[in-house]
Amino acid sequence: MTVEAFDTVDVIAAKRDGQALSKEQIDWVIDAYTRGVVAEEQMAALAMAIFINDMEPVEIANWTQAMIASGERMDFSSLTRPTSDKHSTGGVGDKITLPLAPLVAVFDVAVPQLSGRGLGHTGGTLDKLESIPGWQAGLSNAAIVDQLEDIGAVICAAGTGLASADKKLYALRDTTSTVDCIPLIASSIMSKKIAEGTSGLVLDVKVGSGAFMKDLRKARTLAQTMVDLGQAAGVNTSALLTDMSTPLGLTVGNALEVRESVEVLAGGGPADVVDLTVALAEEMLRLAGKTDVDVRAALSDGRAMDVWKRMIRAQNGDPEAPLPVAEHTEVVTATESGVLTKLDALSVGVASWRLGAGRARKEDPVQDVAGIELHAKPGDSVTAGQPLMTLHTATPERFSRAIASLDDAVEIGGDAASVPESIVFEKIT
Amino acid sequence: MTVEAFDTVDVIAAKRDGQALSKEQIDWVIDAYTRGVVAEEQMAALAMAIFINDMEPVEIANWTQAMIASGERMDFSSLTRPTSDKHSTGGVGDKITLPLAPLVAVFDVAVPQLSGRGLGHTGGTLDKLESIPGWQAGLSNAAIVDQLEDIGAVICAAGTGLASADKKLYALRDTTSTVDCIPLIASSIMSKKIAEGTSGLVLDVKVGSGAFMKDLRKARTLAQTMVDLGQAAGVNTSALLTDMSTPLGLTVGNALEVRESVEVLAGGGPADVVDLTVALAEEMLRLAGKTDVDVRAALSDGRAMDVWKRMIRAQNGDPEAPLPVAEHTEVVTATESGVLTKLDALSVGVASWRLGAGRARKEDPVQDVAGIELHAKPGDSVTAGQPLMTLHTATPERFSRAIASLDDAVEIGGDAASVPESIVFEKIT
């Protein structure tokens, strides 16, 4: 029988009463939770106390370290090139990882993108890539290292062994209204990224209706908290605060977003996707010590596309195979003429989800073909009757609920739209 | 499949964000918790949010009503006399229920004392009575009503059907550091007492080291909250705030406290026990409309003792049988001469618990014979070497840990002790 270092009720009571938890208390409570000694209802009470009473920076750092210690760590030190990674807090139409990883790899910086599947209205990177015929998400740790050395980029499923406590806590927070809490969000993201063993990390913190953080001030606090955690753990970390008031690019949905990513890799694609891909690539390369590089050239001259094709083939995917296409489409048209002043990211994300692109529960399947093509973006002039978007699905009975979620998504006005000048609002280093 | 009226995470989030919960939300969440639709970890998060963000009086009243609705209600309306009950928040040496119930019954007011067993350092009324040879705690509802009509007093085990949600929530609070919270304490106590169906109720809210509430201000808030809940539910309710800085009377432990209770019923007994018994009896009788009664006379002339003997016999107990006596005793003596300025209730309670009078877990047995006799009380002059207390147990290996808990229990000084003038500090109506 193990003699426990602390009593769970005392640790909960300390945070309940607004005290800072010691490193010893945090190490113990995370480890005991992993071992099942701290019960789910006890962690729920503690998470609520953390939510309401907050944590000091040193507590968040200790909490993150304890989460890292709860699982295995990866090690890329055998690689001949530096590693740099990106994490997005999640948005609608956010396919940036797909062109970004091969683009950065062009410049001899290895990109280990250990990714997840989507839940709710934001899509998952693995779900998108799985629409490519043959592509496999699962790789062993040894295969990840080999592919990073050989090709320079890998996008694959994160092993379940990283930050084990996070996996339990993440599921618990979802059912106990303790999700939207900066110490718990920051430690959850950063424990996985630090355990992953990257030497550089750029955080793409989304702001706006389609993002987790709806306002800039809170997004800035989250970004700064995560940058501090990364730096304290020896990971060269910075963050970009970027716009998520409207979907990224002109496609939302799995195969649709792969198609658009390939357009970007072919030197084309929507300006916002290209701009954000380039901004994140430049930042990832800067963190790896490469500052004087022409990133855009690698998109236009085909070097990024070459890495993409090798990366997809390495995981059994066929980059030349045609992507699946939906059997059923429905067009939404403009009801009046004027300037498109709003195209709400959350509404479009929910509509795409309802068409079948996302899942409501972890075990649900997703449709490769479902999603939405946008034919206009905020700032564009439209005329009444013109197509605004095309909805795609394999199951046409889904159209009505998807269209219902678009009720307040679109605004057409006489004035020019207040479109942000740049997709990147701020950089935090 | 039931369509639920609310989503659990929304109800938790509302209290988390400091909002008042509506009657509909509260009714739903208590019912859904009873049905298992709200999971333990969700109720833990909600309880913590209630602990930190508090509840408004109307929320506490609605919460109490919802807890009452979760179980069965008793009905004493068929009785030919009014009912009046007492609830103590728990203390050390608090045997008052034993002489009080028969004393009040003398005046044709029925006393339905549905009681519990002890947990931790405070003893349980049923544990005490079970040291009487033959006495049985369990009675059917019909038997309770019959005994109230016939004898006027019953002390028995509370049925598990009253306020079912409270039973689950009480156990959860114990492990999640959400015990010491006035809305949850008040609703827990009052839901059971209101469901019990008494028409009058006096609350004995203890204050001091041996009590749940250590300071007068918090005890006053708890008392006022409970009095308001009782009045709102149509129960004529008042509260006395009483001293629990030192043990009540001169005995702590099951058979020892029965012995002292019988002394009080015989017209003797320690002054503090007699004073508090009389004060509570007068208040219970006042709530039942009897104001001009000589309560002390019923102790000295044997009327209360007569009811006691009938009450004990009705539950198969033998009031004339000798009480069990401990085989092992140990005397603690005064280390110096002077006035006893402190005899700490909590320390004595813990010592008695460790001797075997109480239990650490619900399923533990208790010793009838274990406990402590006090030979001096604060304010008494003592001389070095004089016995201060006698420790009783059936298991002498327990003496050392019991004596260890008495380390700081006793203070002997040159000055007069600051002993409260009256055991009753305040009355709240």
PDB file of N, CA and C in Angstrom, chain A residues 8-10 12-13 16-17 40-42 44-46 48-49 51-53 172 174-178, chain B residues 8-10 12-13 16-17 40-42 44-46 48-49 51-53 172 174-178:
ATOM      1  N   THR A   8      -6.297  14.356  -0.611  1.00  0.00           N
ATOM      2  CA  THR A   8      -6.954  15.043  -1.721  1.00  0.00           C
ATOM      3  C   THR A   8      -7.814  16.215  -1.242  1.00  0.00           C
ATOM      4  N   VAL A   9      -8.583  15.993  -0.171  1.00  0.00           N
ATOM      5  CA  VAL A   9      -9.479  17.064   0.280  1.00  0.00           C
ATOM      6  C   VAL A   9      -8.706  18.313   0.710  1.00  0.00           C
ATOM      7  N   ASP A  10      -7.485  18.134   1.226  1.00  0.00           N
ATOM      8  CA  ASP A  10      -6.680  19.299   1.618  1.00  0.00           C
ATOM      9  C   ASP A  10      -6.217  20.087   0.397  1.00  0.00           C
ATOM     10  N   ILE A  12      -7.707  20.172  -2.570  1.00  0.00           N
ATOM     11  CA  ILE A  12      -8.886  20.846  -3.123  1.00  0.00           C
ATOM     12  C   ILE A  12      -9.224  22.080  -2.274  1.00  0.00           C
ATOM     13  N   ALA A  13      -9.197  21.909  -0.955  1.00  0.00           N
ATOM     14  CA  ALA A  13      -9.573  23.012  -0.059  1.00  0.00           C
ATOM     15  C   ALA A  13      -8.632  24.199  -0.212  1.00  0.00           C
ATOM     16  N   ARG A  16      -9.649  25.933  -3.345  1.00  0.00           N
ATOM     17  CA  ARG A  16     -10.991  26.463  -3.056  1.00  0.00           C
ATOM     18  C   ARG A  16     -10.893  27.777  -2.274  1.00  0.00           C
ATOM     19  N   ASP A  17      -9.938  27.832  -1.332  1.00  0.00           N
ATOM     20  CA  ASP A  17      -9.781  29.011  -0.483  1.00  0.00           C
ATOM     21  C   ASP A  17      -8.841  30.047  -1.096  1.00  0.00           C
ATOM     22  N   GLU A  40     -12.547  11.068 -10.099  1.00  0.00           N
ATOM     23  CA  GLU A  40     -13.029  12.034 -11.088  1.00  0.00           C
ATOM     24  C   GLU A  40     -13.768  13.193 -10.420  1.00  0.00           C
ATOM     25  N   GLU A  41     -14.629  12.880  -9.428  1.00  0.00           N
ATOM     26  CA  GLU A  41     -15.408  13.957  -8.806  1.00  0.00           C
ATOM     27  C   GLU A  41     -14.511  14.889  -7.997  1.00  0.00           C
ATOM     28  N   GLN A  42     -13.411  14.353  -7.486  1.00  0.00           N
ATOM     29  CA  GLN A  42     -12.469  15.208  -6.762  1.00  0.00           C
ATOM     30  C   GLN A  42     -11.726  16.122  -7.726  1.00  0.00           C
ATOM     31  N   ALA A  44     -12.881  17.086 -10.557  1.00  0.00           N
ATOM     32  CA  ALA A  44     -13.895  18.039 -11.032  1.00  0.00           C
ATOM     33  C   ALA A  44     -14.012  19.219 -10.076  1.00  0.00           C
ATOM     34  N   ALA A  45     -14.029  18.916  -8.771  1.00  0.00           N
ATOM     35  CA  ALA A  45     -14.113  19.987  -7.770  1.00  0.00           C
ATOM     36  C   ALA A  45     -12.861  20.863  -7.829  1.00  0.00           C
ATOM     37  N   LEU A  46     -11.703  20.229  -7.991  1.00  0.00           N
ATOM     38  CA  LEU A  46     -10.455  20.991  -8.072  1.00  0.00           C
ATOM     39  C   LEU A  46     -10.428  21.860  -9.335  1.00  0.00           C
ATOM     40  N   MET A  48     -12.929  23.082 -10.945  1.00  0.00           N
ATOM     41  CA  MET A  48     -13.838  24.219 -10.770  1.00  0.00           C
ATOM     42  C   MET A  48     -13.203  25.283  -9.869  1.00  0.00           C
ATOM     43  N   ALA A  49     -12.516  24.849  -8.827  1.00  0.00           N
ATOM     44  CA  ALA A  49     -11.831  25.801  -7.946  1.00  0.00           C
ATOM     45  C   ALA A  49     -10.730  26.542  -8.714  1.00  0.00           C
ATOM     46  N   PHE A  51     -10.792  27.047 -11.986  1.00  0.00           N
ATOM     47  CA  PHE A  51     -11.509  27.909 -12.923  1.00  0.00           C
ATOM     48  C   PHE A  51     -11.865  29.226 -12.257  1.00  0.00           C
ATOM     49  N   ILE A  52     -12.456  29.139 -11.061  1.00  0.00           N
ATOM     50  CA  ILE A  52     -12.973  30.359 -10.420  1.00  0.00           C
ATOM     51  C   ILE A  52     -11.853  31.158  -9.757  1.00  0.00           C
ATOM     52  N   ASN A  53     -10.913  30.482  -9.104  1.00  0.00           N
ATOM     53  CA  ASN A  53      -9.892  31.198  -8.328  1.00  0.00           C
ATOM     54  C   ASN A  53      -8.574  31.393  -9.070  1.00  0.00           C
ATOM     55  N   LEU A 172     -12.880  15.131 -18.740  1.00  0.00           N
ATOM     56  CA  LEU A 172     -13.624  15.553 -17.544  1.00  0.00           C
ATOM     57  C   LEU A 172     -14.068  17.004 -17.657  1.00  0.00           C
ATOM     58  N   ASP A 174     -14.763  18.721 -20.214  1.00  0.00           N
ATOM     59  CA  ASP A 174     -15.842  18.842 -21.189  1.00  0.00           C
ATOM     60  C   ASP A 174     -17.225  18.695 -20.550  1.00  0.00           C
ATOM     61  N   THR A 175     -17.347  17.821 -19.559  1.00  0.00           N
ATOM     62  CA  THR A 175     -18.671  17.561 -18.964  1.00  0.00           C
ATOM     63  C   THR A 175     -18.918  18.366 -17.693  1.00  0.00           C
ATOM     64  N   THR A 176     -17.911  19.103 -17.209  1.00  0.00           N
ATOM     65  CA  THR A 176     -18.059  19.794 -15.923  1.00  0.00           C
ATOM     66  C   THR A 176     -17.939  21.308 -16.046  1.00  0.00           C
ATOM     67  N   SER A 177     -18.089  21.835 -17.261  1.00  0.00           N
ATOM     68  CA  SER A 177     -18.035  23.290 -17.483  1.00  0.00           C
ATOM     69  C   SER A 177     -16.740  23.922 -16.968  1.00  0.00           C
ATOM     70  N   THR A 178     -15.629  23.221 -17.181  1.00  0.00           N
ATOM     71  CA  THR A 178     -14.343  23.784 -16.777  1.00  0.00           C
ATOM     72  C   THR A 178     -13.388  23.848 -17.965  1.00  0.00           C
TER      73      THR A 178
ATOM     74  N   THR B   8     -26.727  19.840 -18.320  1.00  0.00           N
ATOM     75  CA  THR B   8     -25.983  19.951 -17.061  1.00  0.00           C
ATOM     76  C   THR B   8     -24.877  21.004 -17.144  1.00  0.00           C
ATOM     77  N   VAL B   9     -24.133  21.002 -18.253  1.00  0.00           N
ATOM     78  CA  VAL B   9     -23.003  21.938 -18.342  1.00  0.00           C
ATOM     79  C   VAL B   9     -23.476  23.389 -18.293  1.00  0.00           C
ATOM     80  N   ASP B  10     -24.681  23.665 -18.789  1.00  0.00           N
ATOM     81  CA  ASP B  10     -25.208  25.037 -18.731  1.00  0.00           C
ATOM     82  C   ASP B  10     -25.546  25.445 -17.305  1.00  0.00           C
ATOM     83  N   ILE B  12     -24.177  24.180 -14.539  1.00  0.00           N
ATOM     84  CA  ILE B  12     -22.892  24.355 -13.837  1.00  0.00           C
ATOM     85  C   ILE B  12     -22.270  25.694 -14.216  1.00  0.00           C
ATOM     86  N   ALA B  13     -22.280  26.000 -15.516  1.00  0.00           N
ATOM     87  CA  ALA B  13     -21.635  27.235 -15.994  1.00  0.00           C
ATOM     88  C   ALA B  13     -22.306  28.471 -15.405  1.00  0.00           C
ATOM     89  N   ARG B  16     -21.055  28.763 -11.908  1.00  0.00           N
ATOM     90  CA  ARG B  16     -19.625  29.070 -12.050  1.00  0.00           C
ATOM     91  C   ARG B  16     -19.407  30.556 -12.345  1.00  0.00           C
ATOM     92  N   ASP B  17     -20.301  31.126 -13.162  1.00  0.00           N
ATOM     93  CA  ASP B  17     -20.154  32.522 -13.548  1.00  0.00           C
ATOM     94  C   ASP B  17     -20.873  33.466 -12.588  1.00  0.00           C
ATOM     95  N   GLU B  40     -21.719  12.226 -10.792  1.00  0.00           N
ATOM     96  CA  GLU B  40     -21.069  12.660  -9.549  1.00  0.00           C
ATOM     97  C   GLU B  40     -20.068  13.787  -9.801  1.00  0.00           C
ATOM     98  N   GLU B  41     -19.272  13.667 -10.889  1.00  0.00           N
ATOM     99  CA  GLU B  41     -18.257  14.692 -11.125  1.00  0.00           C
ATOM    100  C   GLU B  41     -18.898  16.017 -11.524  1.00  0.00           C
ATOM    101  N   GLN B  42     -20.079  15.941 -12.135  1.00  0.00           N
ATOM    102  CA  GLN B  42     -20.775  17.181 -12.483  1.00  0.00           C
ATOM    103  C   GLN B  42     -21.344  17.849 -11.237  1.00  0.00           C
ATOM    104  N   ALA B  44     -20.102  17.503  -8.306  1.00  0.00           N
ATOM    105  CA  ALA B  44     -18.930  17.988  -7.572  1.00  0.00           C
ATOM    106  C   ALA B  44     -18.517  19.376  -8.078  1.00  0.00           C
ATOM    107  N   ALA B  45     -18.517  19.543  -9.397  1.00  0.00           N
ATOM    108  CA  ALA B  45     -18.161  20.852  -9.974  1.00  0.00           C
ATOM    109  C   ALA B  45     -19.198  21.900  -9.569  1.00  0.00           C
ATOM    110  N   LEU B  46     -20.470  21.519  -9.588  1.00  0.00           N
ATOM    111  CA  LEU B  46     -21.527  22.459  -9.206  1.00  0.00           C
ATOM    112  C   LEU B  46     -21.423  22.813  -7.723  1.00  0.00           C
ATOM    113  N   MET B  48     -18.775  22.831  -5.874  1.00  0.00           N
ATOM    114  CA  MET B  48     -17.637  23.737  -5.684  1.00  0.00           C
ATOM    115  C   MET B  48     -17.999  25.151  -6.141  1.00  0.00           C
ATOM    116  N   ALA B  49     -18.711  25.269  -7.254  1.00  0.00           N
ATOM    117  CA  ALA B  49     -19.137  26.591  -7.724  1.00  0.00           C
ATOM    118  C   ALA B  49     -20.078  27.243  -6.715  1.00  0.00           C
ATOM    119  N   PHE B  51     -20.051  26.564  -3.462  1.00  0.00           N
ATOM    120  CA  PHE B  51     -19.195  26.885  -2.314  1.00  0.00           C
ATOM    121  C   PHE B  51     -18.529  28.235  -2.519  1.00  0.00           C
ATOM    122  N   ILE B  52     -17.928  28.451  -3.675  1.00  0.00           N
ATOM    123  CA  ILE B  52     -17.143  29.673  -3.884  1.00  0.00           C
ATOM    124  C   ILE B  52     -18.044  30.873  -4.199  1.00  0.00           C
ATOM    125  N   ASN B  53     -19.067  30.670  -5.005  1.00  0.00           N
ATOM    126  CA  ASN B  53     -19.878  31.814  -5.459  1.00  0.00           C
ATOM    127  C   ASN B  53     -21.143  32.024  -4.636  1.00  0.00           C
ATOM    128  N   LEU B 172     -20.820  12.916  -1.297  1.00  0.00           N
ATOM    129  CA  LEU B 172     -19.959  13.551  -2.309  1.00  0.00           C
ATOM    130  C   LEU B 172     -19.213  14.746  -1.725  1.00  0.00           C
ATOM    131  N   ASP B 174     -18.278  15.271   1.242  1.00  0.00           N
ATOM    132  CA  ASP B 174     -17.246  14.826   2.159  1.00  0.00           C
ATOM    133  C   ASP B 174     -15.904  14.608   1.455  1.00  0.00           C
ATOM    134  N   THR B 175     -15.907  14.135   0.219  1.00  0.00           N
ATOM    135  CA  THR B 175     -14.654  13.814  -0.487  1.00  0.00           C
ATOM    136  C   THR B 175     -14.194  14.939  -1.411  1.00  0.00           C
ATOM    137  N   THR B 176     -15.008  15.982  -1.574  1.00  0.00           N
ATOM    138  CA  THR B 176     -14.661  17.023  -2.555  1.00  0.00           C
ATOM    139  C   THR B 176     -14.461  18.401  -1.916  1.00  0.00           C
ATOM    140  N   SER B 177     -14.250  18.428  -0.603  1.00  0.00           N
ATOM    141  CA  SER B 177     -14.002  19.696   0.098  1.00  0.00           C
ATOM    142  C   SER B 177     -15.110  20.724  -0.118  1.00  0.00           C
ATOM    143  N   THR B 178     -16.349  20.250  -0.106  1.00  0.00           N
ATOM    144  CA  THR B 178     -17.475  21.182  -0.238  1.00  0.00           C
ATOM    145  C   THR B 178     -18.441  21.034   0.936  1.00  0.00           C
TER     146      THR B 178
END
